[in-house]
Amino acid sequence: MIYAAWLIWAVPIISVPFIPLIGMVSQRGRNWFAVLASALTAFIGFYLAASFSSGMTESSIIWLPIFKVPVQVLVDGTSVLLAAFISFLSFLIVLYSVGYMKGEKGQSRYYSLILLFVGAMLGLVMAGNLIQLYFFWEIVGICSAFLIAFWYDKPEARRAGLKAFVVTRFGDIALFIAVLIVLANLKTTNYASIFSAIGSKPFGTNTVLLVGILLLIGAMGKSAQVPLHVWLPDAMEGPTPVSALIHAATMVNAGVYLVIRMFPLFSYSSTLLVLVTIVGLTSMIFGAACAVVSEDLKRILAYSTISQLGIMFASIGVGTTLGATATYHLISQGLFKALAFLAAGSVITATGSRNVEELGGLRKSMKYTYIGFLFAMLAMSGVPPLIGFWSKDWIVSTALTSNVVAAILIALSSVLTTIYSFRALFKVFYGKSKLPNEPKESSTVMIVPIMTLVVSVTVGWLVLDYQRLVPFNITIDPLTIGMSLAAIASGIGIVYVAFSSRTAQTQSLMGRNAPLIALRKYLLEGLGFDKFYGFLYSRIVLPLAKTSSYLESGWLGVNMGLMLASVLLIIFLVALKVI
Amino acid sequence: MPSDQLIFTVTATVLVVIGLGSMAYSRNLIKTVMAFQAIVFGANLALFSSGLGSYSSYMSQTFVLFSILVGASVEAVALAIIVVIHRKYGTLNPWEIRKLKH
Amino acid sequence: MLDEVALLLSAALIVTVVVALFSKSVSVSLISLFYSSLLLGIIFATYGGILVGLVHVITFAGAVSVMLLTVVLMTGESKLMVGRRELVLILTLVSIPIVGVASYEALEGLPQAASQPTIPGISTLFQFIWEFRPWDLLILIMVFAASMVAVVNLLSSSRSSR
């Protein structure tokens, strides 16, 4: 069984160099080789999940003997469950890509990066120490930046890729410093030894607090939490399967996984838990509010991801279930968000438009896509008995027992969730078609993953209830069910009145309300975070860069003279016994 | 600390300093490459002398060997670039080339 | 005995390099640089690095000197102007004692080697590289090949563009 834990991330990474080689011979062969590799990964994932009994097993190979850094895999319930989930979801997404990317240029690059991305994420989940986690964390980051900028002849795509890379870098630096602090204090970054050392002498309260804050900043960068979220809405410039992979399976889940994995450290200090909760709740409300006004179909889904990840952070911060609620919601969010993205991609390939105002009436012409999107939106709003209902209501119930404010805020945000989900659904699939010609349903290879995900969203909670990797003992308060049903009903009601039944009247009614229009404009700009960062860049970073450019004059003589001067300075200092 | 090691270390440092200095005031790119060669000599000698004081000089000699070949490769490319520059600008004075560029 | 040899060879090396770098005439520069390469090779060979000295003489005194000569002939530069030579010369003269003192300060605390270091022969050194540093050798060959390809490309492309 331990071999499966190594193979699950080695198989995708090893198959990366073969993809361009096979691509030289046959295009079709390369596509199906990528599908085969990811299918093998998914099979290993399920085998690992089936053969896992209980407890926590480690297996390591010495890698850097001087620094005592082993390559480790950690097999415990959470990592096995997430690895199986990620490999399953990425298999479906690679299969979908075969249909979506048909006829595109640069597919060898695409499939190699996708497999590297998936392999790195699986390696991150299975990693047994922080250094290895950081290594895979960086691979995940760079792969996502390259995949977002996949259509590099579009300037927006290049810009979005660069933005994702630069913004997540802030988080990465924080994580790196945290890893270094742990290494300096404990001489090891093994999870078990970190947890056993918490509170004792070299790793006291203040150090734990510092490390926890830095880890939280790292997780915020990767998981797109406010204020490091600005890359995620722009990341929509990439191909849709990449968005699905980033939002559901790989990139953004890394941050949540880090916080779940380090939960013993976070729970040591109540300040840290409060910070995690505040970050989560802010992102939740911010993302939901922006998603309500956004006009780009994929942007709506992106803001909803920020909101859902905020719920996960908040549920970790509430801290009654050791992160199990967050794990559950991570899986549930992954399933319905992947379904939503795959259906949205099907809409985009059929119509060529992403703007919800230009779409409409696709219900009849794209039946399977409609079913997929409908189930995704129902699960996202938390309609029972779909998987979203169980995850969200379990979070609200656990929060009710310890942090009532968080519980009420989460319940209120589900009104917003329902509004944006059903707004997207109504605008795209109901009403009159505004397109010049009738769109066609997508090919079978794209429909099969969508239908598989529809089934998973529907019966996923049964599977999660049956498995014994992470025992989820879901207990839902009747009060919670009432609250969430009321929220869903009110949300659907508002959306129905506003967008479906009497659109013209409500629009003229809202058109006269100046504060509402101002709020809408403000939200469309994402609350001005981009503007603020642009201001910081032009006022602080650019002048500093200009100032430092005086040192690099480009004169060979000046540069060599400076180098000579510094060499002589060092020699003088040695002679004077300063160094 | 053997005294020959000390002598070679001093020689190596002096070679590097002379090389940097004449690179700073060089008015000809061929001279710049010669200065670079002096710096490479200094570096190789310093590496070599570090092996004299230890039990085994295998490692230091290996690295000197590699360093010699890398230095020669870099210098060959630099000389080829100089030929290209001369064909393009007709001069090898970096200060004049800078003026011609603008 | 070896110390005096080291002093003598080092002084000769510095003198040849200084002459090579500060002379205005191309031929003097080239010849003294050739001699300095030979001297460094002799230093290597005297102090136990026979293979190193051999390779050094072959590459620098052999190949690189010929290349410098070729470039000088191709570009037709006869005067190698150096800017403010006096300044650099003074700098060098000043730096020698300071460097000597600094090196002495830095190195005097180091422990003396217990015995004379083992001096590898040509075949043993090559065996050592082959056994323990094969990847470095491979990388080195790649760097060398890449530089040769670059040289050929630079020279040929400039010819065709004319």
mmCIF file of N, CA and C in Angstrom, chain A residues 106-107 137 146 200 248 331 375 431 479 484 490 508 526 553 561 571:
data_model
loop_
_atom_site.group_PDB
_atom_site.id
_atom_site.type_symbol
_atom_site.label_atom_id
_atom_site.label_comp_id
_atom_site.label_asym_id
_atom_site.label_seq_id
_atom_site.Cartn_x
_atom_site.Cartn_y
_atom_site.Cartn_z
ATOM 1 N N GLY A 106 -0.476 23.942 -29.623
ATOM 2 C CA GLY A 106 0.301 23.813 -28.381
ATOM 3 C C GLY A 106 -0.292 22.837 -27.390
ATOM 4 N N GLN A 107 -0.913 21.754 -27.886
ATOM 5 C CA GLN A 107 -1.546 20.829 -26.943
ATOM 6 C C GLN A 107 -0.544 19.998 -26.163
ATOM 7 N N TRP A 137 4.474 23.043 -3.680
ATOM 8 C CA TRP A 137 3.679 24.284 -3.649
ATOM 9 C C TRP A 137 4.137 25.211 -4.767
ATOM 10 N N PHE A 146 1.591 29.279 -15.858
ATOM 11 C CA PHE A 146 1.783 28.960 -17.273
ATOM 12 C C PHE A 146 0.472 28.559 -17.932
ATOM 13 N N SER A 200 6.690 23.634 23.734
ATOM 14 C CA SER A 200 7.906 23.441 24.522
ATOM 15 C C SER A 200 8.929 24.518 24.170
ATOM 16 N N ALA A 248 -11.241 23.559 -8.589
ATOM 17 C CA ALA A 248 -11.870 22.422 -7.932
ATOM 18 C C ALA A 248 -10.843 21.472 -7.345
ATOM 19 N N ILE A 331 -14.189 18.890 -0.548
ATOM 20 C CA ILE A 331 -14.561 17.879 -1.535
ATOM 21 C C ILE A 331 -15.860 18.260 -2.222
ATOM 22 N N PHE A 375 -27.618 21.136 -11.765
ATOM 23 C CA PHE A 375 -27.231 20.396 -10.563
ATOM 24 C C PHE A 375 -26.111 21.120 -9.825
ATOM 25 N N GLY A 431 -35.199 32.316 -20.514
ATOM 26 C CA GLY A 431 -35.450 33.529 -21.274
ATOM 27 C C GLY A 431 -35.336 33.278 -22.767
ATOM 28 N N LEU A 479 -32.735 23.357 13.295
ATOM 29 C CA LEU A 479 -32.764 24.817 13.156
ATOM 30 C C LEU A 479 -31.988 25.243 11.920
ATOM 31 N N SER A 484 -31.436 27.301 6.404
ATOM 32 C CA SER A 484 -30.898 27.241 5.046
ATOM 33 C C SER A 484 -32.022 27.145 4.025
ATOM 34 N N SER A 490 -35.764 32.387 -0.101
ATOM 35 C CA SER A 490 -35.760 33.838 -0.311
ATOM 36 C C SER A 490 -34.857 34.204 -1.478
ATOM 37 N N SER A 508 -35.976 48.960 -14.474
ATOM 38 C CA SER A 508 -36.250 50.400 -14.450
ATOM 39 C C SER A 508 -36.363 50.873 -13.001
ATOM 40 N N GLY A 526 -14.516 45.082 -8.160
ATOM 41 C CA GLY A 526 -13.901 44.259 -7.122
ATOM 42 C C GLY A 526 -13.489 45.070 -5.911
ATOM 43 N N SER A 553 24.505 51.470 -14.429
ATOM 44 C CA SER A 553 24.618 52.496 -15.447
ATOM 45 C C SER A 553 24.780 51.907 -16.830
ATOM 46 N N GLY A 561 34.626 49.012 -11.839
ATOM 47 C CA GLY A 561 35.225 49.809 -10.771
ATOM 48 C C GLY A 561 34.525 49.571 -9.445
ATOM 49 N N ILE A 571 38.829 43.030 1.367
ATOM 50 C CA ILE A 571 40.206 42.699 1.753
ATOM 51 C C ILE A 571 40.657 43.572 2.919
#
